[in-house]
Each structure stands twice: as structure tokens, then as C-alpha cells.
Short mmCIF file of C-alpha atoms and ligand atoms in Angstrom, two decimals:
data_model
loop_
_atom_site.label_atom_id
_atom_site.label_comp_id
_atom_site.label_asym_id
_atom_site.label_seq_id
_atom_site.Cartn_x
_atom_site.Cartn_y
_atom_site.Cartn_z
CA MET A 20 -47.69 15.51 66.63
CA TYR A 21 -46.45 18.62 66.28
CA TYR A 22 -47.74 21.03 63.15
CA GLY A 23 -49.12 17.71 61.44
CA PRO A 24 -50.57 18.58 57.40
CA ASP A 25 -54.06 20.13 59.07
CA GLN A 26 -51.76 22.06 61.78
CA ALA A 27 -49.72 23.18 59.63
CA GLN A 28 -51.97 24.77 57.55
CA ILE A 29 -54.73 26.10 60.38
CA HIS A 30 -51.33 28.42 61.88
CA HIS A 31 -50.65 29.36 58.18
CA THR A 32 -54.39 30.79 57.57
CA ARG A 33 -55.20 31.73 61.29
CA PHE A 34 -51.89 32.68 63.50
CA GLY A 35 -49.46 34.19 60.61
CA ASP A 36 -49.59 37.83 61.55
CA LEU A 37 -46.60 37.55 63.98
CA ALA A 38 -44.49 35.95 61.34
CA ALA A 39 -45.52 39.01 59.16
CA ASP A 40 -44.79 41.34 61.82
CA ALA A 41 -41.83 39.92 62.67
CA ALA A 42 -40.10 40.69 59.47
CA ARG A 43 -41.17 44.28 59.42
CA LEU A 44 -38.89 44.58 62.19
CA LEU A 45 -36.21 42.74 60.87
CA ILE A 46 -36.12 44.59 57.64
CA ALA A 47 -36.16 47.82 58.96
CA ARG A 48 -33.36 47.20 61.94
CA LEU A 49 -31.18 45.48 59.03
CA HIS A 50 -31.12 48.38 57.32
CA ALA A 51 -30.62 50.88 59.92
CA SER A 52 -27.32 48.25 60.19
CA GLY A 53 -27.13 49.14 56.79
CA LEU A 54 -27.79 45.12 55.25
CA THR A 55 -30.29 46.28 52.50
CA ASP A 56 -30.01 42.60 51.15
CA GLY A 57 -27.76 39.51 51.91
CA HIS A 58 -29.04 35.85 53.98
CA VAL A 59 -31.88 35.37 56.51
CA THR A 60 -31.34 32.12 58.37
CA ASP A 61 -35.20 31.67 58.93
CA LEU A 62 -35.29 28.98 61.94
CA GLY A 63 -38.45 26.57 62.53
CA CYS A 64 -39.47 28.53 59.56
CA GLY A 65 -42.82 27.22 59.42
CA SER A 66 -44.78 27.96 56.64
CA GLY A 67 -42.80 30.12 55.02
CA ILE A 68 -44.43 33.65 55.77
CA LEU A 69 -41.17 35.54 57.48
CA ALA A 70 -39.05 34.38 54.39
CA ALA A 71 -41.94 35.21 51.46
CA ALA A 72 -41.53 39.45 53.22
CA LEU A 73 -37.80 38.19 53.47
CA LEU A 74 -37.46 37.38 49.79
CA GLN A 75 -39.64 40.21 48.14
CA ALA A 76 -37.42 42.36 49.97
CA GLY A 77 -34.21 42.05 48.63
CA TYR A 78 -32.57 39.34 51.12
CA ALA A 79 -31.73 35.47 50.89
CA VAL A 80 -33.96 32.91 53.03
CA ALA A 81 -32.93 29.80 54.16
CA GLY A 82 -35.04 28.09 56.13
CA ILE A 83 -35.07 25.10 58.49
CA ASP A 84 -38.40 23.38 60.43
CA ILE A 85 -38.60 19.68 62.27
CA SER A 86 -42.08 19.62 60.43
CA ALA A 87 -41.95 18.28 56.50
CA ASP A 88 -45.98 19.50 56.52
CA MET A 89 -44.72 22.94 57.32
CA ILE A 90 -41.66 22.73 54.77
CA ASP A 91 -43.93 22.17 52.02
CA LEU A 92 -46.20 24.98 52.79
CA ALA A 93 -42.81 27.32 52.95
CA ARG A 94 -41.92 25.84 49.68
CA THR A 95 -45.17 26.81 47.40
CA ASN A 96 -45.41 29.97 49.65
CA ALA A 97 -41.99 30.71 48.94
CA PRO A 98 -40.53 29.17 46.06
CA ALA A 99 -37.66 31.31 45.49
CA GLY A 100 -36.56 30.51 49.40
CA SER A 101 -34.08 27.39 50.67
CA PHE A 102 -36.05 24.73 52.73
CA THR A 103 -34.61 21.62 54.31
CA ILE A 104 -36.84 19.22 57.57
CA GLY A 105 -34.43 19.47 60.51
CA SER A 106 -33.77 20.37 63.96
CA VAL A 107 -32.52 23.66 64.83
CA HIS A 108 -30.50 22.13 66.98
CA ASP A 109 -28.83 20.50 63.81
CA ALA A 110 -28.70 23.10 62.00
CA GLU A 111 -25.60 24.10 59.70
CA LEU A 112 -25.94 28.27 59.61
CA LEU A 113 -24.89 29.83 56.86
CA PRO A 114 -23.08 33.36 57.43
CA SER A 115 -25.72 35.23 57.86
CA ASP A 116 -27.15 39.27 58.19
CA GLY A 117 -29.93 37.52 60.12
CA VAL A 118 -31.32 34.64 61.82
CA THR A 119 -35.08 34.69 62.65
CA ALA A 120 -36.86 32.55 65.69
CA THR A 121 -39.98 33.29 65.66
CA GLY A 122 -43.39 31.59 67.58
CA GLU A 123 -42.31 30.48 70.10
CA VAL A 124 -39.75 27.53 67.85
CA LEU A 125 -37.01 27.62 70.24
CA ASN A 126 -39.40 26.33 72.83
CA TYR A 127 -40.53 23.62 71.63
CA ALA A 128 -39.70 20.22 72.87
CA THR A 129 -39.66 18.80 69.40
CA ASP A 130 -36.24 17.76 69.71
CA PRO A 131 -35.46 16.56 72.91
CA ARG A 132 -32.06 18.34 73.39
CA ALA A 133 -34.84 21.98 73.69
CA GLY A 134 -33.29 23.89 76.99
CA LEU A 135 -31.82 26.61 78.26
CA ASP A 136 -28.48 24.43 77.52
CA ALA A 137 -29.73 23.94 74.12
CA PHE A 138 -30.71 27.42 73.32
CA SER A 139 -27.23 28.74 74.41
CA GLU A 140 -25.32 25.95 72.83
CA LEU A 141 -27.44 27.86 69.74
CA ALA A 142 -27.04 31.18 70.86
CA VAL A 143 -23.05 30.55 70.30
CA ARG A 144 -23.54 29.48 66.74
CA VAL A 145 -25.78 32.33 65.51
CA PHE A 146 -22.99 34.24 66.93
CA ALA A 147 -20.62 32.79 65.00
CA ALA A 148 -22.35 32.82 61.40
CA LEU A 149 -23.66 36.93 61.81
CA GLY A 150 -21.73 39.58 60.43
CA PRO A 151 -20.80 42.65 62.12
CA GLY A 152 -24.47 44.48 62.51
CA GLY A 153 -26.54 41.10 61.52
CA VAL A 154 -29.28 40.58 63.89
CA PHE A 155 -31.13 37.55 65.86
CA LEU A 156 -34.43 38.81 66.11
CA LEU A 157 -36.37 35.33 67.72
CA ASP A 158 -39.20 34.80 70.75
CA VAL A 159 -39.55 33.06 73.55
CA ALA A 160 -42.55 31.73 75.89
CA THR A 161 -41.96 32.29 79.65
CA PRO A 162 -43.31 31.69 82.60
CA GLY A 163 -46.48 32.27 83.09
CA ARG A 164 -48.03 32.28 79.09
CA ASN A 165 -51.07 30.74 80.70
CA LEU A 166 -52.14 33.84 81.69
CA GLY A 167 -52.27 32.49 85.32
CA MET A 168 -54.74 29.81 84.17
CA ASN A 169 -54.44 26.43 85.00
CA PRO A 170 -55.02 24.37 83.13
CA ARG A 171 -56.64 27.39 80.06
CA HIS A 172 -59.13 26.94 77.64
CA VAL A 173 -58.98 28.15 74.08
CA PHE A 174 -61.41 28.32 71.33
CA HIS A 175 -61.44 28.60 68.10
CA ASP A 176 -64.27 28.37 65.63
CA HIS A 177 -63.81 29.22 61.00
CA ASP A 178 -65.15 28.55 58.02
CA SER A 179 -63.51 24.96 57.47
CA TRP A 180 -62.19 23.81 61.36
CA MET A 181 -62.88 23.77 64.62
CA LEU A 182 -59.74 23.88 67.47
CA GLY A 183 -59.63 23.21 70.41
CA MET A 184 -56.65 23.17 73.28
CA HIS A 185 -56.53 22.50 76.68
CA ALA A 186 -52.86 23.95 78.06
CA THR A 187 -51.61 22.85 81.63
CA GLU A 188 -48.29 25.13 82.47
CA ASP A 189 -46.38 23.67 85.67
CA GLY A 190 -43.13 25.33 86.50
CA ALA A 191 -40.80 25.67 83.29
CA ARG A 192 -42.95 23.06 81.03
CA LEU A 193 -46.03 24.23 79.12
CA ASP A 194 -48.35 21.62 77.61
CA ARG A 195 -50.88 22.35 74.75
CA ARG A 196 -53.45 19.20 73.92
CA ILE A 197 -55.17 20.21 71.07
CA VAL A 198 -57.56 19.07 69.34
CA ILE A 199 -58.50 19.64 65.89
CA LEU A 200 -61.59 19.12 63.95
CA MET A 201 -61.62 19.14 60.14
CA ARG A 202 -64.71 19.49 58.19
CA GLU A 203 -64.15 18.00 55.64
CA PRO A 204 -66.08 18.10 51.55
CA ASP A 205 -69.10 16.00 52.57
CA GLY A 206 -70.00 17.59 55.83
CA ARG A 207 -68.86 15.05 58.05
CA TYR A 208 -65.41 16.24 60.79
CA ARG A 209 -62.39 14.21 60.80
CA ARG A 210 -60.56 14.44 64.03
CA VAL A 211 -57.14 15.33 64.76
CA ASP A 212 -55.11 15.08 68.09
CA GLU A 213 -51.15 17.15 68.28
CA HIS A 214 -49.25 17.47 72.07
CA HIS A 215 -46.98 19.95 72.17
CA VAL A 216 -44.68 20.25 75.30
CA LEU A 217 -42.93 23.67 75.21
CA MET A 218 -39.54 24.57 77.59
CA LEU A 219 -40.48 28.44 78.96
CA TYR A 220 -37.39 29.76 79.91
CA ASP A 221 -37.05 33.04 82.25
CA VAL A 222 -36.78 36.82 80.45
CA PRO A 223 -33.13 37.19 82.65
CA ASP A 224 -31.89 33.84 81.56
CA VAL A 225 -32.31 34.03 77.59
CA VAL A 226 -30.97 38.12 77.92
CA THR A 227 -27.73 36.47 79.89
CA ALA A 228 -27.93 33.38 77.29
CA LEU A 229 -27.37 36.48 74.43
CA GLU A 230 -25.16 38.68 76.04
CA SER A 231 -22.68 36.33 77.19
CA VAL A 232 -21.95 35.24 74.08
CA GLY A 233 -21.44 39.19 72.92
CA PHE A 234 -24.69 40.43 71.48
CA THR A 235 -26.45 43.86 72.26
CA VAL A 236 -30.10 42.88 73.82
CA GLU A 237 -33.23 44.35 73.59
CA ALA A 238 -36.38 42.72 74.78
CA ARG A 239 -39.71 43.79 74.06
CA ALA A 240 -44.01 43.25 74.24
CA ALA A 241 -43.95 42.82 70.59
CA TYR A 242 -42.82 43.26 67.13
CA THR A 243 -43.80 46.32 66.39
CA VAL A 244 -47.31 46.35 66.59
CA ALA A 245 -49.45 43.94 69.35
CA THR A 246 -51.12 41.69 66.20
CA ALA A 247 -54.43 38.97 67.08
CA SER A 248 -51.44 36.48 67.87
CA THR A 249 -48.60 37.82 69.99
CA PRO A 250 -49.98 36.98 73.70
CA VAL A 251 -50.45 39.12 76.06
CA SER A 252 -48.02 37.79 78.66
CA GLY A 253 -45.42 35.06 79.45
CA TRP A 254 -44.03 35.82 75.92
CA ALA A 255 -41.10 38.35 74.62
CA VAL A 256 -39.36 39.58 72.11
CA PHE A 257 -36.03 39.57 71.66
CA ALA A 258 -33.95 42.22 69.20
CA ALA A 259 -30.26 40.72 69.40
CA THR A 260 -27.58 42.79 67.67
CA LYS A 261 -23.80 41.86 66.84
CA PRO A 262 -21.73 44.52 66.94
CA ARG A 263 -19.54 46.45 65.24
C1 SAM B 22 -45.71 28.59 65.51
S1 SAM B 22 -44.80 27.63 64.82
C2 SAM B 22 -43.93 29.46 63.96
C3 SAM B 22 -43.77 28.71 62.69
C4 SAM B 22 -42.96 30.47 62.03
N1 SAM B 22 -41.76 30.25 62.80
C5 SAM B 22 -43.73 31.17 62.48
O1 SAM B 22 -43.69 32.19 63.19
O2 SAM B 22 -45.29 31.56 61.96
C6 SAM B 22 -43.31 26.85 65.53
C7 SAM B 22 -42.36 25.87 64.46
O3 SAM B 22 -41.07 25.22 64.93
C8 SAM B 22 -41.23 24.79 64.69
N2 SAM B 22 -40.10 23.43 65.46
C9 SAM B 22 -40.08 23.48 66.08
N3 SAM B 22 -39.22 22.82 67.12
C10 SAM B 22 -38.35 22.79 66.52
C11 SAM B 22 -36.67 22.32 65.96
N4 SAM B 22 -36.44 21.68 66.87
N5 SAM B 22 -35.96 22.70 65.18
C12 SAM B 22 -37.01 23.28 64.03
N6 SAM B 22 -37.53 23.29 63.71
C13 SAM B 22 -38.48 23.61 65.16
C14 SAM B 22 -42.47 23.58 63.99
O4 SAM B 22 -42.49 22.97 63.42
C15 SAM B 22 -43.19 25.05 63.68
O5 SAM B 22 -43.31 25.31 62.36
#
């Protein structure tokens, strides 16, 4: 399972800082391109954190996510946005000034087509959807995402939930086995299991895929600043601009 109701809520409350930071960079880049209003397409929009910030800044936002539970949250958190359940690889891309894919969206093997070929095909469609000066802002997980640990274990302890992750990295594949314990009102705990598979992409391959369709590409280690959720290695941000 990928992003059922509990994992979606946990992502929203604990890991949303990355999307908020991405929104700051996107707004700055759009303003630098003279695009102070317009339309943003958020691929893998999750719980609508980036969408809410872009709406607040005066943009119209359409989001798509494969998780129905994430879309429920997005509709609540960004009610002025337009949200669809579906795969980014099927998404019809409206003419846009910005397109985003934050939080390793394009690595997730939720869709059997996930991989560099699908990434390259999507880059072609994003380039076509963007106007001159438009920005495609995304991050991807790269080899080394497990920080050299194999397996890597992560544990988060929160008032009403605990989350443990056992992650193994094998070549271009990362498996994250996640166990969540949700505390019920009666004090008992309910267990939820998720298994996330991510395809890892090398930075030069991502740059090549973006440049070969015409983007000017800047690779970065963070959106604006490192937040609590910014990975310290095995991860990169790409700000790809469509030349005027
Ligand atoms: C780590 S979350 C990031 C959510 C949001 N972009 C953010 O930054 O907060 C990854 C999201 O990608 C979505 N996702 C994964 N594969 C997808 C696909 N093929 N099409 C659409 N959404 C996908 C998941 O459902 C999940 O909401």
C-alpha cells in the first residue's frame, strides 16, 4: 500500500516542510520570470501543502495524486485548488507556468511504468505544457538515498503515532517497509503496514533527460534551505526552466 489514510495524515503533519520550502523557491522563480500569476500543475500533490501556498500567492493550482487519501486531504487543505486522483504518467497537463513534483514523486513505483523512460516521456509533456519562462521544479531520490546504510532503520515517535522504517537499497531500487502504530482513543495501538518501492535515478541522467527536451537545468542540494525533511545525501532538486 502507498499512502493510505494514516500514512497520508502523517506525511501531512510531519513531512510537509519540504513542500512548503519548494513552494517558496517556485514562487521566487516564477516572479523572477515575470510570472506573478497564472497556473501551476502539481504532480503527486500529496496533501496540498504546495498547492495551498501557491493559491495564497495568487496562482491557480491543479493537482494530481495516485492516493485517494492524499487527494481527500488536499481538497480540505487547499479548497480553491482542483484535484484529481490518478497517475502522473496519465495526467493531462493543462497549459502551465509552473509544474512541480516534490517529495520523490517520480521515483515511486506506484505505477509499473515508473523509471527513467517514463521520466523522459513526462519531461517532454511538461516542456510542452509550460509557457516561455515556465519552471519545472522537482526532486528525485538518487543512489545513496540510504546514506550508505543497508539496511537503514528510521524511527519516529509522535504523540499519537509511531513509525518505523526498514529500508534496503539494491542498485537502482529502494524498498521501504514501513510499520505505523496509530494510538486509538482507548489507548490501544492499531498497526498499519506500507511497502514503498522507489526507482533511483542518477543525477546526470535526470539532467540529460531534462536538457534533451530543451530545459535549462540547475541541480541543487535543497529547495531554499535544508529543512528537517531535506535528505542529506542521495537526493537532489532540479529547477528546470523553459527558455524564452
Ligand atoms: C512523499 S509524498 C510527497 C507529496 C507532496 N508532493 C509533498 O511534497 O508533500 C509522494 C507522493 O507521490 C504520490 N505518487 C507516487 N506515485 C505517483 C504517481 N505515479 N502518480 C501520482 N502520484 C504519485 C504519492 O501518492 C504521494 O502523495
